[in-house]
Structure formats: C-alpha cells, structure tokens
Short mmCIF file of C-alpha atoms and ligand atoms in Angstrom, two decimals:
data_model
loop_
_atom_site.label_atom_id
_atom_site.label_comp_id
_atom_site.label_asym_id
_atom_site.label_seq_id
_atom_site.Cartn_x
_atom_site.Cartn_y
_atom_site.Cartn_z
CA UNK A 328 168.60 94.83 127.23
CA UNK A 329 168.10 91.87 124.97
CA UNK A 330 165.82 90.55 122.33
CA UNK A 331 164.33 87.50 124.06
CA UNK A 332 163.30 84.70 121.73
CA UNK A 333 160.52 82.53 123.15
CA UNK A 334 160.31 79.00 121.75
CA UNK A 335 160.95 75.39 122.79
CA UNK A 336 163.29 73.95 120.19
CA UNK A 337 166.94 75.00 120.61
CA UNK A 338 167.77 73.38 117.23
CA UNK A 339 166.03 76.28 115.54
CA UNK A 340 168.13 78.95 117.23
CA UNK A 341 171.48 78.85 115.42
CA UNK A 342 170.45 80.75 112.25
CA UNK A 343 168.54 83.31 114.31
CA UNK A 344 171.48 83.79 116.67
CA UNK A 345 173.83 84.23 113.71
CA UNK A 346 171.56 86.89 112.19
CA UNK A 347 171.32 88.76 115.51
CA UNK A 348 175.08 88.58 116.01
CA UNK A 349 175.73 89.85 112.48
CA UNK A 350 173.43 92.80 113.15
CA UNK A 351 174.95 93.46 116.58
CA UNK A 352 171.67 92.79 118.35
CA UNK A 353 171.98 91.26 121.85
CA UNK A 354 169.77 88.22 122.22
CA UNK A 355 168.82 85.37 124.47
CA UNK A 356 166.52 82.41 124.05
CA UNK A 357 163.85 81.41 126.54
CA UNK A 358 163.05 77.75 126.09
CA UNK A 359 159.51 77.33 127.32
CA UNK A 360 158.99 73.61 126.84
CA UNK A 361 158.49 73.53 130.59
CA UNK A 362 159.27 76.16 133.17
CA UNK A 363 158.36 78.21 136.20
CA UNK A 364 156.72 81.64 135.93
CA UNK A 365 156.84 83.89 139.01
CA UNK A 366 153.86 86.20 138.60
CA UNK A 367 155.17 88.45 141.36
CA UNK A 368 158.36 89.28 139.48
CA UNK A 369 158.85 91.91 136.78
CA UNK A 370 160.15 90.86 133.37
CA UNK A 371 163.52 92.17 132.24
CA UNK A 372 163.51 95.16 129.93
CA UNK A 373 163.83 94.32 126.29
CA UNK A 374 161.86 93.12 123.30
CA UNK A 375 160.23 89.70 123.35
CA UNK A 376 159.63 87.63 120.23
CA UNK A 377 157.26 84.71 120.50
CA UNK A 378 158.05 81.87 118.15
CA UNK A 379 156.13 79.24 120.04
CA UNK A 380 155.21 76.63 117.48
CA UNK A 381 151.90 74.80 117.09
CA UNK A 382 153.85 71.55 116.76
CA UNK A 383 155.64 71.90 120.15
CA UNK A 384 153.72 68.89 121.52
CA UNK A 385 155.37 66.65 118.90
CA UNK A 386 158.77 67.40 120.49
CA UNK A 387 157.73 66.30 123.97
CA UNK A 388 156.39 69.71 125.06
CA UNK A 389 152.63 69.30 125.54
CA UNK A 390 152.44 72.23 127.96
CA UNK A 391 154.52 74.71 125.96
CA UNK A 392 151.55 76.50 124.39
CA UNK A 393 149.83 77.03 127.74
CA UNK A 394 153.02 78.10 129.47
CA UNK A 395 153.57 80.58 126.63
CA UNK A 396 150.00 81.85 126.94
CA UNK A 397 150.79 82.65 130.56
CA UNK A 398 154.19 84.18 129.90
CA UNK A 399 152.86 86.42 127.11
CA UNK A 400 149.96 87.62 129.31
CA UNK A 401 152.49 88.42 132.02
CA UNK A 402 154.83 90.27 129.62
CA UNK A 403 151.99 92.28 128.08
CA UNK A 404 150.58 93.10 131.53
CA UNK A 405 153.94 94.75 132.26
CA UNK A 406 153.76 96.73 129.04
CA UNK A 407 156.57 94.87 127.33
CA UNK A 408 156.72 94.88 123.55
CA UNK A 409 155.96 91.35 122.43
CA UNK A 410 156.50 90.67 118.75
CA UNK A 411 153.87 88.18 117.57
CA UNK A 412 152.20 88.56 120.95
CA UNK A 413 149.27 87.05 122.80
CA UNK A 414 146.72 87.39 119.97
CA UNK A 415 149.13 85.94 117.43
CA UNK A 416 149.80 82.88 119.61
CA UNK A 417 146.12 82.00 119.29
CA UNK A 418 146.34 82.29 115.50
CA UNK A 419 149.39 80.01 115.51
CA UNK A 420 147.61 77.41 117.62
CA UNK A 421 144.31 77.28 115.74
CA UNK A 422 143.58 77.00 112.04
CA UNK A 423 139.92 77.70 112.87
CA UNK A 424 141.03 81.04 114.29
CA UNK A 425 143.13 81.75 111.17
CA UNK A 426 140.42 80.80 108.69
CA UNK A 427 137.69 82.72 110.55
CA UNK A 428 139.83 85.87 110.66
CA UNK A 429 140.92 85.54 107.02
CA UNK A 430 137.36 85.01 105.88
CA UNK A 431 136.13 88.01 107.86
CA UNK A 432 138.82 90.09 106.14
CA UNK A 433 137.47 89.03 102.75
CA UNK A 434 139.98 86.33 101.79
CA UNK A 435 138.94 83.27 99.85
CA UNK A 436 139.51 80.35 102.24
CA UNK A 437 138.81 76.63 101.79
CA UNK A 438 135.38 75.47 102.89
CA UNK A 439 136.06 73.91 106.29
CA UNK A 440 134.15 72.03 108.98
CA UNK A 441 135.72 71.74 112.45
CA UNK A 442 134.85 68.71 114.54
CA UNK A 443 135.67 68.34 118.24
CA UNK A 444 136.17 64.74 119.34
CA UNK A 445 135.94 61.60 117.22
CA UNK A 446 132.30 60.56 117.49
CA UNK A 447 130.93 63.05 114.98
CA UNK A 448 133.74 62.81 112.44
CA UNK A 449 132.39 60.11 110.06
CA UNK A 450 128.99 61.78 109.79
CA UNK A 451 130.45 65.28 109.45
CA UNK A 452 132.75 64.11 106.64
CA UNK A 453 129.75 62.84 104.68
CA UNK A 454 128.56 66.42 104.35
CA UNK A 455 131.64 67.17 102.21
CA UNK A 456 132.04 65.95 98.65
CA UNK A 457 135.04 63.74 97.87
CA UNK A 458 137.94 64.13 97.64
CA UNK A 459 138.45 66.06 100.87
CA UNK A 460 141.31 66.88 103.21
CA UNK A 461 141.50 66.25 106.93
CA UNK A 462 144.01 68.05 109.11
CA UNK A 463 144.65 68.96 112.73
CA UNK A 464 143.39 72.32 113.96
CA UNK A 465 146.62 72.72 115.91
CA UNK A 466 148.93 71.90 113.04
CA UNK A 467 152.32 72.89 111.75
CA UNK A 468 154.62 70.70 109.69
CA UNK A 469 151.69 69.05 107.96
CA UNK A 470 150.32 67.35 111.05
CA UNK A 471 147.54 64.96 110.17
CA UNK A 472 147.11 66.40 106.67
CA UNK A 473 145.61 63.66 104.51
CA UNK A 474 143.65 63.46 101.28
CA UNK A 475 140.67 61.09 101.16
CA UNK A 476 139.10 59.83 97.97
CA UNK A 477 136.12 58.28 99.76
CA UNK A 478 134.26 58.47 103.07
CA UNK A 479 134.89 54.77 103.70
CA UNK A 480 138.62 55.41 103.37
CA UNK A 481 138.29 58.12 106.02
CA UNK A 482 136.39 55.75 108.37
CA UNK A 483 139.18 53.18 108.00
CA UNK A 484 141.80 55.84 108.74
CA UNK A 485 140.03 56.80 111.98
CA UNK A 486 139.79 53.15 113.06
CA UNK A 487 143.39 52.21 112.21
CA UNK A 488 145.71 51.39 115.14
CA UNK A 489 148.22 54.10 114.21
CA UNK A 490 145.62 56.89 114.23
CA UNK A 491 146.76 59.95 116.17
CA UNK A 492 144.13 62.35 117.47
CA UNK A 493 144.82 66.08 117.22
CA UNK A 494 146.48 67.74 120.23
CA UNK A 495 143.46 69.96 120.96
CA UNK A 496 140.90 67.34 119.93
CA UNK A 497 139.77 69.33 116.89
CA UNK A 498 139.93 67.91 113.38
CA UNK A 499 139.29 70.02 110.30
CA UNK A 500 137.52 68.56 107.30
CA UNK A 501 138.35 70.70 104.33
CA UNK A 502 137.58 71.19 100.69
CA UNK A 503 140.42 69.83 98.55
CA UNK A 504 141.96 72.67 96.57
CA UNK A 505 142.90 71.37 93.14
CA UNK A 506 145.97 73.34 92.15
CA UNK A 507 146.47 74.60 88.61
CA UNK A 508 150.16 73.82 88.98
CA UNK A 509 151.51 71.37 91.59
CA UNK A 510 152.73 74.00 93.98
CA UNK A 511 151.79 76.20 96.89
CA UNK A 512 153.07 79.72 97.43
CA UNK A 513 154.19 81.19 100.69
CA UNK A 514 154.48 84.94 101.18
CA UNK A 515 156.89 86.06 103.91
CA UNK A 516 156.26 89.32 105.75
CA UNK A 517 158.50 90.92 108.38
CA UNK A 518 157.71 94.08 110.32
CA UNK A 519 155.12 95.37 107.87
CA UNK A 520 157.18 94.61 104.77
CA UNK A 521 156.98 91.97 102.06
CA UNK A 522 160.29 90.09 101.91
CA UNK A 523 159.81 87.38 99.29
CA UNK A 524 157.51 84.64 98.07
CA UNK A 525 158.55 81.01 97.70
CA UNK A 526 156.92 78.03 96.09
CA UNK A 527 156.89 74.48 97.39
CA UNK A 528 156.60 71.64 94.91
CA UNK A 529 153.58 69.58 96.03
CA UNK A 530 154.17 66.93 93.38
CA UNK A 531 157.39 66.03 95.20
CA UNK A 532 156.44 67.11 98.70
CA UNK A 533 153.05 65.42 98.92
CA UNK A 534 150.31 66.56 101.22
CA UNK A 535 152.33 66.45 104.40
CA UNK A 536 154.34 69.31 103.07
CA UNK A 537 155.37 72.22 105.18
CA UNK A 538 157.79 74.70 103.70
CA UNK A 539 158.86 75.91 107.14
CA UNK A 540 159.52 72.75 109.04
CA UNK A 541 160.53 70.38 106.27
CA UNK A 542 163.43 72.73 105.64
CA UNK A 543 164.32 72.89 109.32
CA UNK A 544 167.87 73.86 110.08
CA UNK A 545 170.48 71.67 108.48
CA UNK A 546 168.05 69.38 106.77
CA UNK A 547 169.03 68.38 103.25
CA UNK A 548 165.65 66.81 102.50
CA UNK A 549 164.14 70.14 101.59
CA UNK A 550 166.63 70.86 98.86
CA UNK A 551 164.93 71.45 95.53
CA UNK A 552 161.49 71.30 97.07
CA UNK A 553 161.40 75.05 97.58
CA UNK A 554 162.09 77.79 95.07
CA UNK A 555 162.06 81.54 95.15
CA UNK A 556 159.00 82.87 93.32
CA UNK A 557 161.06 85.63 91.78
CA UNK A 558 159.29 88.85 90.86
CA UNK A 559 156.08 87.91 92.66
CA UNK A 560 154.02 91.07 92.58
CA UNK A 561 150.35 90.59 93.30
CA UNK A 562 147.61 92.61 95.06
CA UNK A 563 147.33 89.82 97.63
CA UNK A 564 150.62 91.01 99.16
CA UNK A 565 149.05 94.31 100.20
CA UNK A 566 146.02 92.48 101.55
CA UNK A 567 148.25 90.21 103.65
CA UNK A 568 150.09 93.27 104.97
CA UNK A 569 146.77 94.88 105.93
CA UNK A 570 145.56 91.67 107.56
CA UNK A 571 148.80 91.31 109.50
CA UNK A 572 148.55 94.89 110.75
CA UNK A 573 144.93 94.39 111.81
CA UNK A 574 145.77 91.23 113.77
CA UNK A 575 148.98 92.51 115.36
CA UNK A 576 151.06 90.03 113.37
CA UNK A 577 154.65 91.28 113.03
CA UNK A 578 156.25 88.29 111.32
CA UNK A 579 154.42 85.65 109.28
CA UNK A 580 154.26 83.52 106.16
CA UNK A 581 150.92 83.24 104.36
CA UNK A 582 150.25 80.19 102.19
CA UNK A 583 147.95 80.06 99.21
CA UNK A 584 147.03 77.74 96.38
CA UNK A 585 146.01 78.93 92.91
CA UNK A 586 143.29 76.55 91.82
CA UNK A 587 142.36 75.11 88.43
CA UNK A 588 139.24 77.27 88.43
CA UNK A 589 141.21 80.48 88.92
CA UNK A 590 140.81 81.08 92.66
CA UNK A 591 143.63 82.23 94.93
CA UNK A 592 142.81 80.49 98.20
CA UNK A 593 144.65 81.28 101.44
CA UNK A 594 144.71 78.28 103.80
CA UNK A 595 147.56 78.69 106.33
CA UNK A 596 149.18 81.45 108.38
CA UNK A 597 152.58 80.54 109.84
CA UNK A 598 153.94 82.75 112.57
CA UNK A 599 157.04 80.67 113.35
CA UNK A 600 158.85 80.31 110.04
CA UNK A 601 162.25 78.65 109.83
CA UNK A 602 163.65 80.30 106.76
CA UNK A 603 165.19 78.02 104.14
CA UNK A 604 168.93 78.64 103.83
CA UNK A 605 169.00 78.13 100.05
CA UNK A 606 166.19 80.63 99.52
CA UNK A 607 167.81 83.09 101.91
CA UNK A 608 171.00 83.17 99.85
CA UNK A 609 169.16 83.39 96.51
CA UNK A 610 166.59 86.02 97.47
CA UNK A 611 167.14 89.73 96.85
CA UNK A 612 166.45 90.29 100.56
CA UNK A 613 167.17 88.00 103.49
CA UNK A 614 164.22 87.43 105.82
CA UNK A 615 166.62 86.62 108.66
CA UNK A 616 168.40 89.93 108.17
CA UNK A 617 165.03 91.69 108.04
CA UNK A 618 164.00 90.02 111.32
CA UNK A 619 167.25 91.00 113.04
CA UNK A 620 166.92 94.57 111.73
CA UNK A 621 163.28 94.83 112.77
CA UNK A 622 163.83 93.50 116.29
CA UNK A 623 167.08 95.43 116.69
CA UNK A 624 165.20 98.60 115.74
CA UNK A 625 162.50 97.94 118.33
CA UNK A 626 165.18 97.34 120.95
CA UNK A 627 167.04 100.54 120.05
CA UNK A 628 163.76 102.42 120.33
CA UNK A 629 163.44 101.25 123.93
CA UNK A 630 166.88 102.33 125.04
CA UNK A 631 166.50 104.83 127.87
CA UNK A 632 168.39 108.05 127.11
CA UNK A 633 171.19 108.81 129.59
CA UNK A 634 169.99 110.55 132.72
CA UNK A 635 166.37 109.62 132.20
CA UNK A 636 164.79 107.64 135.01
CA UNK A 637 163.42 104.20 134.35
CA UNK A 638 159.61 104.50 134.68
CA UNK A 639 158.21 103.16 137.93
CA UNK A 640 157.15 99.56 137.65
CA UNK A 641 159.63 98.87 134.91
CA UNK A 642 162.70 98.82 137.13
CA UNK A 643 164.05 95.32 137.51
CA UNK A 644 166.18 94.64 140.57
CA UNK A 645 169.68 93.64 139.59
CA UNK A 646 169.98 89.92 139.15
CA UNK A 647 166.26 89.39 138.90
CA UNK A 648 166.06 89.65 135.15
CA UNK A 649 165.79 86.25 133.58
CA UNK A 650 164.84 84.60 136.87
CA UNK A 651 161.18 85.49 136.74
CA UNK A 652 160.85 82.84 134.06
CA UNK A 653 162.89 79.76 134.68
CA UNK A 654 162.87 77.48 131.71
CA UNK A 655 163.75 73.97 132.74
CA UNK A 656 165.88 73.00 129.76
CA UNK A 657 167.06 76.48 128.88
CA UNK A 658 170.56 76.86 127.56
CA UNK A 659 172.72 79.15 129.66
CA UNK A 660 171.58 82.71 129.20
CA UNK A 661 173.63 84.65 126.71
CA UNK A 662 174.43 84.99 123.14
CA UNK A 663 174.24 81.41 122.05
CA UNK A 664 176.44 81.28 119.02
CA UNK A 665 175.16 79.14 116.20
CA UNK A 666 177.14 76.18 115.05
N1 ADP B 942 142.58 72.22 101.40
C1 ADP B 942 143.70 71.79 100.82
N2 ADP B 942 143.73 71.39 99.53
C2 ADP B 942 144.87 70.95 98.94
N3 ADP B 942 146.05 70.84 99.56
C3 ADP B 942 146.10 71.22 100.86
C4 ADP B 942 144.95 71.72 101.54
N4 ADP B 942 145.30 72.00 102.81
C5 ADP B 942 146.60 71.69 102.92
N5 ADP B 942 147.10 71.22 101.76
C6 ADP B 942 148.49 70.79 101.53
O1 ADP B 942 149.03 70.33 102.77
C7 ADP B 942 150.08 71.19 103.20
C8 ADP B 942 150.03 71.37 104.71
O2 ADP B 942 148.80 71.96 105.09
P1 ADP B 942 148.71 73.22 106.05
O3 ADP B 942 147.28 73.58 106.23
O4 ADP B 942 149.62 74.28 105.56
O5 ADP B 942 149.24 72.63 107.44
P2 ADP B 942 150.52 73.03 108.31
O6 ADP B 942 150.10 74.18 109.15
O7 ADP B 942 150.79 71.82 109.10
O8 ADP B 942 151.60 73.42 107.36
C9 ADP B 942 149.90 72.45 102.41
O9 ADP B 942 151.10 73.16 102.26
C10 ADP B 942 149.36 71.95 101.09
O10 ADP B 942 150.41 71.46 100.27
MG1 MG B 943 151.47 75.07 105.98
#
C-alpha cells in the first residue's frame, strides 16, 4: 500500500518524496496532466492525496482539473481515503467557491464581483471604486492579479494584445485591500493542526505574488521574500481549523491581509502548497514532516491486520493496481527519490 500523490508537475515531487522517505512512508506519484481512467477497474488500496493545482493549465495541462475531478469521484466511489478530496478540488479551482464558503463561515472577505466572459467586464468594474484588483477565478501563482487605478486603465488592459483570458472564463473584480504593513500572512494547516505562519513581503513581491509557487522547488528568487511569522498566535487560527474541518480540507494555507483600518481579511485558500525550504528549516515544526506523518498515519490505519480478509469490493487483482489510471507522462511507479 502506498500514499499516492495526485498532481501534474513532477518538479514539485522531490521534497515530498524526501519527506516520505525520511518517515518511511511508501509513496508514488500519479501525474494526471493527461491520462486514461478505466471506470471498470478498482483503485489500489492506499491513501490518495490530491495536490492538483489551479495553475495546471499554465504548464500545458488544460485537462488536468477535469481528469482529476473524474479520478477523485472514482476513488471516493470505491471508499478510498482521499486527502483534500473531491470537495477540496472545487475550492482549489474557484476563488468564488472559496470566498462564498469563507463568507458563510463568518470570515471577513474582500468585496468581490465575478464576471463570466469579457463583454460585461468594463461595466461591472465601474460599480467598484478605484483602485481595484482584477484576478482570475481559477488562479494560483498570482494569475492575472493586477491593480487598477482607473476604469480606463482597466479597459486598456482588456483591449491590449497580450491580454490573457482566465482559464474558466471568470474574472474577479475585487476591493483593493490596503495593508497596514506591506505584507500578507499565510497560515499553514496540516491534518487539523496549525504548523506555522509566514509573511510575504508585498513591497518586494508586487501584486503577482504567490508564496507557494514563487518559492517553487529550487528557485532562488523567493529568498528573502518570505519570513516565518514567529510566535503567531491569533484566534483566526482556530477559526481556520474549524473551517478546514467543516469543508473536509486536510492540508491548506490560508492567506490574509491586515488592513490600515484594522480588518483581518482572508482572500485566498491554497490547497497545494509548495513549502519554502528556508522557512522549513527555520520553523519550529516542518510542514513537510507533518504531511508525511499525517499521511503515513492514515496509511498505517488502513493496514489490514494479519489473517483478516480484505473486504469484498476492495480486493485488487494482482498487477491491476496502478493500471486503472494510466497517466501519460507518469514517471515509473515507485519511490521516486528526490534530487
Ligand atoms: N484584494 C486584494 N487587495 C490587495 N492585494 C491583493 C488582493 N488580492 C490579492 N492581492 C495580492 O496578490 C497576491 C495574489 O493573489 P491571490 O488571490 O492570493 O491569488 P493566487 O491564488 O494566484 O495566489 C496576494 O498574495 C496579495 O499579495
Ligand atoms: Mg495566493
């Protein structure tokens, strides 16, 4: 039995693989950029962790989110434990979904208007005061995040030759949150526990800042941009933990801005964090170690005691495991060692 990691970018696997290896947790990645799903086959036994990213389409994988929707439905229909499962995939793929759920749970969220298509955008933007932010509903790594000082500037942006429409056709127009200090805070949760909070320097990082992806594996550009927010102890942590539990979120980073007028506004929920190596070594607890421990614990909990029959419907014919889903560019199955 393995922990199966579902994503589409093998470059993100090395630190995860190293953490699993260190914890003695068997693992395998399923690269679902493209692939074949046999609905008549049973999934292998194990624990499945979805890390499908909202920005998959920017790496040449426009169908990854829909393939993952299918694969997670299939896994859950067989009763498999999916960490950050089917519901969480929808949160990852839609900021509208995130903001609606956060607001319903009583969080302060930025005032936001969602617009499908391009025709209504200029008029919809005129209902917001300037400055305002526009961003893609299906975001990640700061996709399409821009600050506009005037509505005319926004019109020109939409008409410019380099304009890129959002992957799902939905643009968010959002209140600009004026930060008291030029930073955002991100609160990392793993398996129902608070791990640490980090800050990202928005004066240096600009608006296209994303603490997760800008610090993607091996990238030096993120150095100094992110800092541990040591000793962060705030009631919002407990509220994020409650929200995560209510939504079935096992692993996530919540981002907030503290505004000049004293609000703490939550604007982004990331369910596919790539932890920053510098932070990981400085923090009192490693999020990667917490992830490996959490998933390893779930896997151990599924081990069938000796002599006990495998429940009907869960038996997987020898050799079938791993063939029900054939990922086109998957690395060879096994414990891909980071390097
Ligand atoms: N409403 C806002 N007001 C001010 N800054 C914002 C706002 N929304 C986003 N930002 C800035 O842009 C960054 C990226 O936006 P975010 O919504 O987190 O998109 P992504 O999911 O791509 O990370 C944020 O980390 C923050 O620095
Ligand atoms: Mg973000």
